[in-house]
Coordinates of C-alpha atoms and ligand atoms in Angstrom, one line a residue:
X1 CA 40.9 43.3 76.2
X2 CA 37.2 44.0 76.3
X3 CA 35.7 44.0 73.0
X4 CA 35.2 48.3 73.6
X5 CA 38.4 49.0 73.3
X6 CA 39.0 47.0 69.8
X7 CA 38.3 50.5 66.9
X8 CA 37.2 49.9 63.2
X9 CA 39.2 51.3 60.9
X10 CA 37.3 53.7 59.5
X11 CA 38.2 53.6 55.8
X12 CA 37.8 50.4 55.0
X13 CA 36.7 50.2 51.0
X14 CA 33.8 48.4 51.3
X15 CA 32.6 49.7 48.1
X16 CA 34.2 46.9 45.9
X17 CA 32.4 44.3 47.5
X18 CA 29.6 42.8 45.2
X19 CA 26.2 43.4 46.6
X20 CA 23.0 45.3 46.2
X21 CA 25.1 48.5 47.4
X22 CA 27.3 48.3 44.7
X23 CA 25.3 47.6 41.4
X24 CA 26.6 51.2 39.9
X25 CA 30.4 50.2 40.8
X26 CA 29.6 46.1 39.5
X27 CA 28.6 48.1 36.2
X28 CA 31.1 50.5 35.6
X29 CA 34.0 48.1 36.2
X30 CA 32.8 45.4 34.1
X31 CA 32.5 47.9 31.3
X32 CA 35.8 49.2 31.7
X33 CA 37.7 45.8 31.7
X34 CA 35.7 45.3 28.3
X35 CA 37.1 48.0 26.9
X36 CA 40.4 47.0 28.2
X37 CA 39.9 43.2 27.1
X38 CA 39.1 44.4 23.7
X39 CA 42.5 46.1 23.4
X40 CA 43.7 42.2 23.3
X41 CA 41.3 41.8 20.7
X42 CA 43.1 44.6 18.7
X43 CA 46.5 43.4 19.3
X44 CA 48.0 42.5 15.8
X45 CA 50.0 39.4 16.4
X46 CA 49.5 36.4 18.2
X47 CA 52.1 37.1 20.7
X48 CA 54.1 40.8 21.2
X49 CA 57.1 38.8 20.8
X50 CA 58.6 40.9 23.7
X51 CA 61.8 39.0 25.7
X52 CA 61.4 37.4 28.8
X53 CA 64.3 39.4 30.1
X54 CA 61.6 42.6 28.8
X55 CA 58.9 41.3 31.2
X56 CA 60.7 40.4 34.0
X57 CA 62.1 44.1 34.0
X58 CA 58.4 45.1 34.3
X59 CA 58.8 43.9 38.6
X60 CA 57.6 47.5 39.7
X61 CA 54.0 46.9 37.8
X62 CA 54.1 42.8 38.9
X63 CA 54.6 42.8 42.5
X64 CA 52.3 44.0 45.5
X65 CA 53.4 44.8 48.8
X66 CA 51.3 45.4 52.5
X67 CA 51.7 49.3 50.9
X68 CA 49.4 48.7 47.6
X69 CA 46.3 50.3 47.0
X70 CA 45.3 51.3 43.7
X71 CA 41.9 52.6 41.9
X72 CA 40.5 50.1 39.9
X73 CA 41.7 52.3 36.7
X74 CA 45.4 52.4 37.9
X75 CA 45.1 49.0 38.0
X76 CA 43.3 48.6 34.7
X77 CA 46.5 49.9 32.9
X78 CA 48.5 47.9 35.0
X79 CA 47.7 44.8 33.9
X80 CA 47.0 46.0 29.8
X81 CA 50.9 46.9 30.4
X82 CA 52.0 44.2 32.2
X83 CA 50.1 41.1 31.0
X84 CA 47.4 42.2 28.4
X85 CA 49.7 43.7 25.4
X86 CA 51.4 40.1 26.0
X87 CA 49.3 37.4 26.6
X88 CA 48.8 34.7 24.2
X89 CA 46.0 35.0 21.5
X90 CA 44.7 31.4 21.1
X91 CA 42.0 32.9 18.7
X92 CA 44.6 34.1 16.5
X93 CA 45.0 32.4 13.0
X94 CA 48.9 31.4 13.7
X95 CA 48.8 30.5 17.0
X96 CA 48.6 26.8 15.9
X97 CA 50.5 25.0 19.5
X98 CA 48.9 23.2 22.3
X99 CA 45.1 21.9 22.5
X100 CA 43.6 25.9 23.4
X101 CA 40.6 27.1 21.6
X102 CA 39.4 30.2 20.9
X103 CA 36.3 30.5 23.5
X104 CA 32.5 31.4 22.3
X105 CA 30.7 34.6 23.9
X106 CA 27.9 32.5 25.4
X107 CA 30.7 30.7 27.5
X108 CA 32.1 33.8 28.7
X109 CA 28.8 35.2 29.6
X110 CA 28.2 32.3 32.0
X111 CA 31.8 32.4 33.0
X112 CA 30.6 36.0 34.1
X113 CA 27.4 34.6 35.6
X114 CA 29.5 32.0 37.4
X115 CA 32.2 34.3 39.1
X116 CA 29.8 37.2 39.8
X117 CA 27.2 35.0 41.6
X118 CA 30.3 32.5 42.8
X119 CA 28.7 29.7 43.4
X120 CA 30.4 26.8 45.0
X121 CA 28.9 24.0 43.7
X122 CA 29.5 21.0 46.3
X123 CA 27.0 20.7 48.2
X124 CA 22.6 21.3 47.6
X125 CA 22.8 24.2 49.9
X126 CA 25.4 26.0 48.4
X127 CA 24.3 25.8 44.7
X128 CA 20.3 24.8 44.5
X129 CA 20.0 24.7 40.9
X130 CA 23.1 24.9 39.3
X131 CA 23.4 21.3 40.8
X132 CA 20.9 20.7 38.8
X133 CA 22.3 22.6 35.8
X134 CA 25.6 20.4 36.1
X135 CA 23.8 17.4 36.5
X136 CA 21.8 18.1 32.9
X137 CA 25.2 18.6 31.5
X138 CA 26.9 15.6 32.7
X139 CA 23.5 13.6 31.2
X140 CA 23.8 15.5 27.7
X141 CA 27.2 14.4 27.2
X142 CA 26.8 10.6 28.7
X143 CA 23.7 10.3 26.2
X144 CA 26.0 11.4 23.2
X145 CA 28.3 8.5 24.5
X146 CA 25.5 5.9 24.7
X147 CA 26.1 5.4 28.4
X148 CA 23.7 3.6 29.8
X149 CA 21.1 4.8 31.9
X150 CA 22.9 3.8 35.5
X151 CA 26.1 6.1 34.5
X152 CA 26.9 9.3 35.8
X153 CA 29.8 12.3 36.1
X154 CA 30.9 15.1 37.6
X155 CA 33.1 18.1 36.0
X156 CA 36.5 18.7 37.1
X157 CA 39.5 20.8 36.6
X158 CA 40.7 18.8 33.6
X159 CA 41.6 15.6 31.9
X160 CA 44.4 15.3 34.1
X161 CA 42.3 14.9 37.3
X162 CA 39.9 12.9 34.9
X163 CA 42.3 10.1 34.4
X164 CA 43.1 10.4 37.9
X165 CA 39.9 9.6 39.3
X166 CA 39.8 6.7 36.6
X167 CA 42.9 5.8 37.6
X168 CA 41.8 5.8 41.4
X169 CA 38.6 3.9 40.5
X170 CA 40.5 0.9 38.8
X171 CA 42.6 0.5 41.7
X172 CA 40.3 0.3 44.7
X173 CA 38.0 -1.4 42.4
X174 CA 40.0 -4.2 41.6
X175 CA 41.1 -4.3 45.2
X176 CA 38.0 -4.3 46.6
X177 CA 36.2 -7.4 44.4
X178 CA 39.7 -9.3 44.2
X179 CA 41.0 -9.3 47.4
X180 CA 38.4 -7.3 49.5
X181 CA 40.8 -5.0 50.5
X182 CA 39.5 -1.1 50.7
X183 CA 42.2 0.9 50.1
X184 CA 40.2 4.2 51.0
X185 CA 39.4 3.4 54.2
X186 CA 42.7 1.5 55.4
X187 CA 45.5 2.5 52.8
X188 CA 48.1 0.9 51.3
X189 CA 48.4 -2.6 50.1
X190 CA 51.4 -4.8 49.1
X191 CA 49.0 -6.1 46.5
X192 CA 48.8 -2.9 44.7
X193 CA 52.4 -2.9 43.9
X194 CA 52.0 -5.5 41.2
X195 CA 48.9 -3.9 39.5
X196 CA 49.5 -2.8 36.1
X197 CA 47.3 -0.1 33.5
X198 CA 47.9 -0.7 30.0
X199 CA 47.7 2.0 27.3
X200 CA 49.2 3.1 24.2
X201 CA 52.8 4.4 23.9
X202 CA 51.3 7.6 22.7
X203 CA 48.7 8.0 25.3
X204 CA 49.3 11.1 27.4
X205 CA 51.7 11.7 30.2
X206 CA 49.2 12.0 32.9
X207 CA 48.1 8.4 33.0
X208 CA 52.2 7.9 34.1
X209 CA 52.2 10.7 36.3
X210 CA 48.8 9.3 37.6
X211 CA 49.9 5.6 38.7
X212 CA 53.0 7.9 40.7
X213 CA 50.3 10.2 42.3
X214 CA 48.4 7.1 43.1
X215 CA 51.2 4.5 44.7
X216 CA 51.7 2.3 41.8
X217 CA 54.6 4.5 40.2
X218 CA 55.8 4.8 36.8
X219 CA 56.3 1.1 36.2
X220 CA 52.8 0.1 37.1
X221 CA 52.0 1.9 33.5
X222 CA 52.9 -0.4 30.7
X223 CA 53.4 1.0 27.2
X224 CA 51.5 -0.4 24.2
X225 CA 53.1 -0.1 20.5
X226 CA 51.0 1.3 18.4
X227 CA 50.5 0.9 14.2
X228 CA 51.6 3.1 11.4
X229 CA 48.5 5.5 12.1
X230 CA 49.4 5.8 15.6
X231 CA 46.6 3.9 16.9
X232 CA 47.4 0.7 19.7
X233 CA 48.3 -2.9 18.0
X234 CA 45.2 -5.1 19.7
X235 CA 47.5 -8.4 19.6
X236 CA 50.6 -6.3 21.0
X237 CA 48.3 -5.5 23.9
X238 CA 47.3 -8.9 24.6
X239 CA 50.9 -10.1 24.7
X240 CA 51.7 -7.1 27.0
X241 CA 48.8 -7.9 29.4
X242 CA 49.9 -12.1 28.7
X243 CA 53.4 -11.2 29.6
X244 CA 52.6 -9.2 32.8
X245 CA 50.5 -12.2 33.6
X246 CA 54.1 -14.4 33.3
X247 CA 55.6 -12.1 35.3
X248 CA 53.6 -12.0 38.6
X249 CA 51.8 -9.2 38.1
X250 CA 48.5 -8.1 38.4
X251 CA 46.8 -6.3 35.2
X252 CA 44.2 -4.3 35.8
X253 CA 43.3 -1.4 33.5
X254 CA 42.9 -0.9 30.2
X255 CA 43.3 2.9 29.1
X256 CA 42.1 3.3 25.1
X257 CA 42.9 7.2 23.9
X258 CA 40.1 9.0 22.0
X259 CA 42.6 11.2 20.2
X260 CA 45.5 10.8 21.0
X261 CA 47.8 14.6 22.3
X262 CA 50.1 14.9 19.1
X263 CA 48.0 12.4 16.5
X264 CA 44.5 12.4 17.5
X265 CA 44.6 9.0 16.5
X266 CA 41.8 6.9 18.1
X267 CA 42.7 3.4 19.4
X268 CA 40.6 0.6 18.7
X269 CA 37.6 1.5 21.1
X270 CA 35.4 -1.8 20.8
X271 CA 37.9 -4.3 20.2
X272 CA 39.8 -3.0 23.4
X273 CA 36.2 -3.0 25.2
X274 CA 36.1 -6.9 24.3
X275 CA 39.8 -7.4 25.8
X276 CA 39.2 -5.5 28.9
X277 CA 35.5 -7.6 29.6
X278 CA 37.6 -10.8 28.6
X279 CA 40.3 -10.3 31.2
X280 CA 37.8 -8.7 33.6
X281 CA 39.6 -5.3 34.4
X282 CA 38.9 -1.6 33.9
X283 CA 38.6 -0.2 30.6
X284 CA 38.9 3.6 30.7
X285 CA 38.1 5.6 27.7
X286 CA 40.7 8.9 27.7
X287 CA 38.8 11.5 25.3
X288 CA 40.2 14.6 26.6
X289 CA 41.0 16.0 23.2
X290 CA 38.9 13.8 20.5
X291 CA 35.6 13.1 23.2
X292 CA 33.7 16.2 21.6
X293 CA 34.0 14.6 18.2
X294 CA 31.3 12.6 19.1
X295 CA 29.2 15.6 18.1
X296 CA 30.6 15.3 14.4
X297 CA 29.0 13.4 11.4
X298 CA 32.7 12.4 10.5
X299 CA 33.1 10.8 13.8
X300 CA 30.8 9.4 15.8
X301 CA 31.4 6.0 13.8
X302 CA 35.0 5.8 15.9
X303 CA 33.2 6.3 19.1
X304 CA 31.8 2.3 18.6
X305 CA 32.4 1.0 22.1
X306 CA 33.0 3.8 23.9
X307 CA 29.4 2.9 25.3
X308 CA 30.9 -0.2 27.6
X309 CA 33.8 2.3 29.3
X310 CA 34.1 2.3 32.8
X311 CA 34.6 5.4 33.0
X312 CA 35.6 8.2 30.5
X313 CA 37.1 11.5 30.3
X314 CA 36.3 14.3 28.2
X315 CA 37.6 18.0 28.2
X316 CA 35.6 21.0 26.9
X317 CA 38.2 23.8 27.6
X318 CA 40.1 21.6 24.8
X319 CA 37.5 21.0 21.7
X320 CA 34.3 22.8 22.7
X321 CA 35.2 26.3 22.6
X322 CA 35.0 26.9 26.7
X323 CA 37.4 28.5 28.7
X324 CA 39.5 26.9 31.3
X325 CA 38.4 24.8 33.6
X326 CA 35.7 22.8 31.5
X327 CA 36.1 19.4 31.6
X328 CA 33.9 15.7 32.3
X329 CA 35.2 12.8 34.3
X330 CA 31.9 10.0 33.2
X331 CA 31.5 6.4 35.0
X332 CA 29.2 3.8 33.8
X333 CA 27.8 3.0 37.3
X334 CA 27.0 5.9 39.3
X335 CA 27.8 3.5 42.4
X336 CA 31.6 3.8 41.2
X337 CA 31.5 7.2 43.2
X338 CA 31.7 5.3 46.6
X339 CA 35.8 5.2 46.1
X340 CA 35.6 8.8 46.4
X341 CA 32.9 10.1 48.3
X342 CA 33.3 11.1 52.3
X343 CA 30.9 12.4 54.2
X344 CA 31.7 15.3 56.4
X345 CA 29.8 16.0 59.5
X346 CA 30.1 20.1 58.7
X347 CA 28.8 19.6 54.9
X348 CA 27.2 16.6 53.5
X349 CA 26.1 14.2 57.1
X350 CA 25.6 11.0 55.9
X351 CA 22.4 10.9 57.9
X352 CA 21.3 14.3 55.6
X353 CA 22.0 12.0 52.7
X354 CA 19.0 12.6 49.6
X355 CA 18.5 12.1 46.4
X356 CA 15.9 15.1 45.8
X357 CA 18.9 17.3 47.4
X358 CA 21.9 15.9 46.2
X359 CA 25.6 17.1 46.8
X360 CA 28.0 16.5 44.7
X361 CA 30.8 16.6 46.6
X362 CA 30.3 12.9 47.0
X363 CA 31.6 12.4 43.2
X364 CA 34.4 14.9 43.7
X365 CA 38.2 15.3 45.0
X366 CA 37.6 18.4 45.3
X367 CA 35.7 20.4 47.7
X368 CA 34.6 24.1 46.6
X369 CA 34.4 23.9 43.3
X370 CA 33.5 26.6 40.6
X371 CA 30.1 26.2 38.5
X372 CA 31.9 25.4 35.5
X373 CA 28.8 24.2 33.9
X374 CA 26.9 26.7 33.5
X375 CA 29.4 27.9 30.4
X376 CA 28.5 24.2 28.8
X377 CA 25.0 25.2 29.2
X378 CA 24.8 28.4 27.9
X379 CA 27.2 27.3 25.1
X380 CA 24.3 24.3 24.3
X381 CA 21.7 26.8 24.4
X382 CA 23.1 29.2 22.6
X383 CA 25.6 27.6 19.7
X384 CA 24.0 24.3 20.0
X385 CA 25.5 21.1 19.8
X386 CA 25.3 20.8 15.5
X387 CA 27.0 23.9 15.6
X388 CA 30.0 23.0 17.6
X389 CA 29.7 19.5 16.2
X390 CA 30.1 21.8 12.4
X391 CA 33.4 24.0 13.6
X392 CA 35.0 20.3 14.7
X393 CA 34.5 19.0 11.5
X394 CA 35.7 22.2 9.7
X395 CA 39.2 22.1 11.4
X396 CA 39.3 18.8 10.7
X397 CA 39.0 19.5 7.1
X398 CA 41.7 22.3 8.0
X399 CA 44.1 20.2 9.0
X400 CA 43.6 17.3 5.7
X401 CA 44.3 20.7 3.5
X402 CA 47.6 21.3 5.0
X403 CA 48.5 18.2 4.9
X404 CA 47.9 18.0 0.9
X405 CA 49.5 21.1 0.6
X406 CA 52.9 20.3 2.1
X407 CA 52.9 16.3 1.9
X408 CA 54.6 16.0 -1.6
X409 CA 56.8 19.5 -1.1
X410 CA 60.2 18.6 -0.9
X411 CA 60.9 20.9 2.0
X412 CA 58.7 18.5 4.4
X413 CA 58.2 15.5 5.5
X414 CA 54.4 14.5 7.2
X415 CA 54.2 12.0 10.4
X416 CA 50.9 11.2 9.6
X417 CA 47.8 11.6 8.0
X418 CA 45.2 13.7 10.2
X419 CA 42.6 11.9 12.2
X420 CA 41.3 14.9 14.2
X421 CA 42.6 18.3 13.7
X422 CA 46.6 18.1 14.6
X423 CA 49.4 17.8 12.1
X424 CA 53.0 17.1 12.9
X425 CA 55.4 17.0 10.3
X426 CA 59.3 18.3 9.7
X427 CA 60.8 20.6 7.8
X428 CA 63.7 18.4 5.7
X429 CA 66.7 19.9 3.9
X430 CA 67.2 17.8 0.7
X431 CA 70.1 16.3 0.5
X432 CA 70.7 16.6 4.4
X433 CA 69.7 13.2 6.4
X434 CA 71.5 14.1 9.8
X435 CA 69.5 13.8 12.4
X436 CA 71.3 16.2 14.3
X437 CA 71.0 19.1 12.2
X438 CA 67.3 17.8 11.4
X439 CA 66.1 18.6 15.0
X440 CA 68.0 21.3 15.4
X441 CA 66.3 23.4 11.8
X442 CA 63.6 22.6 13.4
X443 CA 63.5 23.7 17.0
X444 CA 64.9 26.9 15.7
X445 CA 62.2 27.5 13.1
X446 CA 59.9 26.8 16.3
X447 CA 61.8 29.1 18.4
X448 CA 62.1 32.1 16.0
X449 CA 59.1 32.3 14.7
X450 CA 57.5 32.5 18.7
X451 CA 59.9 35.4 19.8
X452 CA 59.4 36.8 16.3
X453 CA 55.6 37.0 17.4
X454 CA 55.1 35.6 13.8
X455 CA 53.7 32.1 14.6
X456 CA 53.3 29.3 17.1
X457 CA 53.7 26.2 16.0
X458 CA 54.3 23.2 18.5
X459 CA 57.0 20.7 18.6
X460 CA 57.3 17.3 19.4
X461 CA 59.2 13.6 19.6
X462 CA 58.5 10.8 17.1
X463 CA 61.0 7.6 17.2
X464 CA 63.8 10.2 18.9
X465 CA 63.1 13.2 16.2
X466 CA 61.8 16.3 16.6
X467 CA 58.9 17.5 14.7
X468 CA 56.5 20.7 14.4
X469 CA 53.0 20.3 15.1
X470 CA 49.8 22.5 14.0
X471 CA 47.0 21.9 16.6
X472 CA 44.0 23.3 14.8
X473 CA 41.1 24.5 16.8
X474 CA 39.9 27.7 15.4
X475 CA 37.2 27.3 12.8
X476 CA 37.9 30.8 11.9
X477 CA 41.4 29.9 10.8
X478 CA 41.1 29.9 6.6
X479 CA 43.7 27.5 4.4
X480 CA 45.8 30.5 3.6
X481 CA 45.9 31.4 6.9
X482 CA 48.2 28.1 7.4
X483 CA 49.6 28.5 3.7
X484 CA 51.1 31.6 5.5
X485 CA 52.5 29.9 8.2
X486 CA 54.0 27.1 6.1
X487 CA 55.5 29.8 3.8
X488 CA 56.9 31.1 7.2
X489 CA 58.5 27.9 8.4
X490 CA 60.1 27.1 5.0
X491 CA 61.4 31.0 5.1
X492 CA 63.0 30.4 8.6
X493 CA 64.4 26.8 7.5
X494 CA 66.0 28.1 4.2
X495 CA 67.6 31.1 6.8
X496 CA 69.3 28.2 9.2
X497 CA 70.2 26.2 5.8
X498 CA 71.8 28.9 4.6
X499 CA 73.4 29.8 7.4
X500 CA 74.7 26.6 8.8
Ligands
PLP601 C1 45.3 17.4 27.2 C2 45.1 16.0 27.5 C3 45.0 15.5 28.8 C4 45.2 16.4 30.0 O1 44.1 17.3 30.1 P1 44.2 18.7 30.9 O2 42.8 19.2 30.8 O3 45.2 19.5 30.3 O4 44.5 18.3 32.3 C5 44.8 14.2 29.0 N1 44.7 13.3 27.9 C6 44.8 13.7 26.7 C7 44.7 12.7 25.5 C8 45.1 15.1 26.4 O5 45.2 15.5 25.1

């Protein structure tokens, strides 16, 4: 066919596309979804509470077909109908779950800054400055950590792919000066099969999930006890790395938490850095949820030692106020990078290779990758760093209250005594001490107080038992605010008592 005969189709709606022709449009629409984002604001509970079975039989305003085509306003509805009037409120004062904070207005105007402009920040000529930007970031926060001045980082989609690239780094670094086997460029290794990564038995589930990803499997990943405060026992890990030793195998990471998931308890940072140089092996530094607490008064004590990790990860979406994806993977060495790095003849030649235009795709797994630091940056600028240092300490303090409050109540029964801003605790019955019934009061004060749209508290394992959890991020959130939601829980566990 000659390229005559192929006709445009005429009515093609180039007007949403997001250029110098559509600056009106660009305007209009971003001021309608604000008023439309603002209805969230003005929804009263932290959830509708509306039934799975309810959303599901919303299909008609889910689904899309080759036959869809909307106005933006139809649209608009659509989704205040379908996802908007039913979306979690992670600002809200009893939404008290996972690690989500409420997010600061300077973030989400360089969130907006980021998408509109889309940047793709991988490579020099696809990003220019905001290279630059990221870089400035990833300095700020390695400074805070007392990194020397040879480290370096890069910002990925969380802490999971944080520990991964840790993970990765241990590995083909202990390959390489051990046995001088590069695993990047020729693969697997019987070797590898006997390496083993110690951390806590609290430490999260992606360092496990990690060693899978990675070829070593679950077993590679051997659990540390920890003490009555949830922190790692230093002389349990030596036996555990002594023992492996015995056994044949080959330890060679050491993973310390910075706040641990459920406890934000911190493990022993220097006296772990000591073992790891002593034994010779990788000593990875997982600060996913505590990191930011470096920018506390309260804190920055428990990040001695930190300063000798190999690498570290720390997650702003989780404690600095920034909407997802805002996270750090940091290295001590910036030559660390090489276990990663390719260079593709389309995008980053080797031969184009310079340090006055640098690309980071070279410190990446991924390849297009959004500009998440330029919410960071706007958030430093902006808030400042005292600031958000100030609304960490305050939920801190948030989480000691409640913990007074119900510690002595008859009614509960605390796990621990908070290091960071999470609580978990139980509701008891007096008089009742089976287990059974114990985790089951509990999921079901949990349960109803979520499809209630009343509350959402989080629940967990200690020794075998279940256990609610208050994750406290919002420095909003006031100590009758969480009086309320205790009051709740006790309300919904004298119900099931009652009733059982
Ligand atoms: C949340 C968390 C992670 C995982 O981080 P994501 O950003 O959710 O991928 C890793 N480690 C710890 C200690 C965490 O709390």
């Amino acid at each position: 066919m000659l390229d005559t005969q192929i006709t445009l189709k005429p009515d093609l709606a180039v007007d949403y596309l997001f250029d110098a022709h559509s600056k009106h449009e660009y305007e209009e629409y971003i001021q309608k979804a604000v008023q439309y984002i603002k209805t969230f604001l003005d929804n009263d509970c932290f959830y509708s509470g509306e039934s799975a079975e309810m959303l599901k039989s919303r299909k008609e305003g889910i689904s899309v077909n080759s036959q869809t085509n909307l106005s933006l306003d139809q649209a608009l509805r659509e989704i205040k109908d379908v996802f908007l009037d039913h979306a979690i409120s992670f600002h809200h004062p009893h939404y008290v779950a996972h690690l989500n904070c409420p997010v600061l207005l300077p973030a989400l105007v360089g969130d907006l800054i980021a998408s509109s402009v889309n940047t793709a920040i991988e490579t020099w000529d696809q990003s220019t400055s905001a290279t630059l930007i990221e870089k400035e970031m990833i300095r700020w926060i390695c400074n805070e950590m007392n990194f020397p001045a040879e480290s370096d980082g890069v910002f990925t989609s969380g802490g999971t792919q944080s520990n991964f690239k840790a993970l990765l780094m241990a590995r083909d670094h202990y390959a390489f000066t051990h046995y001088g086997i590069n695993l990047k460029e020729n693969g697997w290794s019987d070797e590898v099969s006997k390496f083993r990564v110690f951390c806590s038995n609290k430490a999260h589930f992606s360092i496990k999930k990690n060693a899978a990803l990675l070829g070593m499997g679950y077993d590679a990943v051997i659990p540390v006890e920890t003490d009555d405060k949830m922190k790692m026992k230093v002389d349990a890990l030596v036996q555990a790395i002594e023992k492996e030793k015995q056994q044949g195998n080959i330890p060679i990471a050491i993973v310390a938490t910075a706040g641990t998931t459920d406890f934000g308890s911190f493990d022993p940072l220097q006296t772990i850095s000591k073992i790891a140089n002593e034994y010779n092996i990788w000593f990875h530094v997982d600060g996913a949820y505590g990191g930011c607490y470096v920018l506390t008064d309260t804190h920055k004590h428990m990040f001695n030692g930190v300063e000798y990790a190999d690498s570290m990860t720390v997650d702003f979406h989780k404690t600095l106020f920034q909407p997802v994806c805002s996270s750090a993977f940091l290295v001590r060495d910036t030559k660390y990078f090489k276990y990663i790095s390719y260079y593709a003849d389309y995008l980053n030649p080797i031969e184009n290779r310079d340090e006055e235009h640098p690309d980071l795709i070279e410190k990446s797994i991924q390849t297009t990758r959004r500009f998440d630091a330029l919410k960071l940056w706007f958030t430093l600028k902006v808030t400042g760093a005292k600031n958000l240092g100030g609304f960490l300490e305050r939920v801190h303090h948030l989480a000691r209250e409640v913990y007074y409050i119900i510690k002595d109540d008859i009614y509960f029964e605390v796990a621990h005594k908070p290091e960071l801003s999470t609580l978990v605790f139980r509701f008891k019955i007096p008089g009742v001490s089976d287990e059974k019934i114990l985790d089951t009061v509990n999921l079901y004060i949990k349960n109803t107080l979520f499809n209630a749209g009343k509350a959402s508290v989080a629940s967990t394992k200690l020794n075998g038992k279940t256990y609610l959890k208050f994750t406290l991020l919002n420095p909003r959130t006031t100590k009758e605010d969480l009086i309320e939601v205790v009051k709740m829980i006790k309300e919904q566990g004298l119900i099931y008592a009652t009733n059982n």
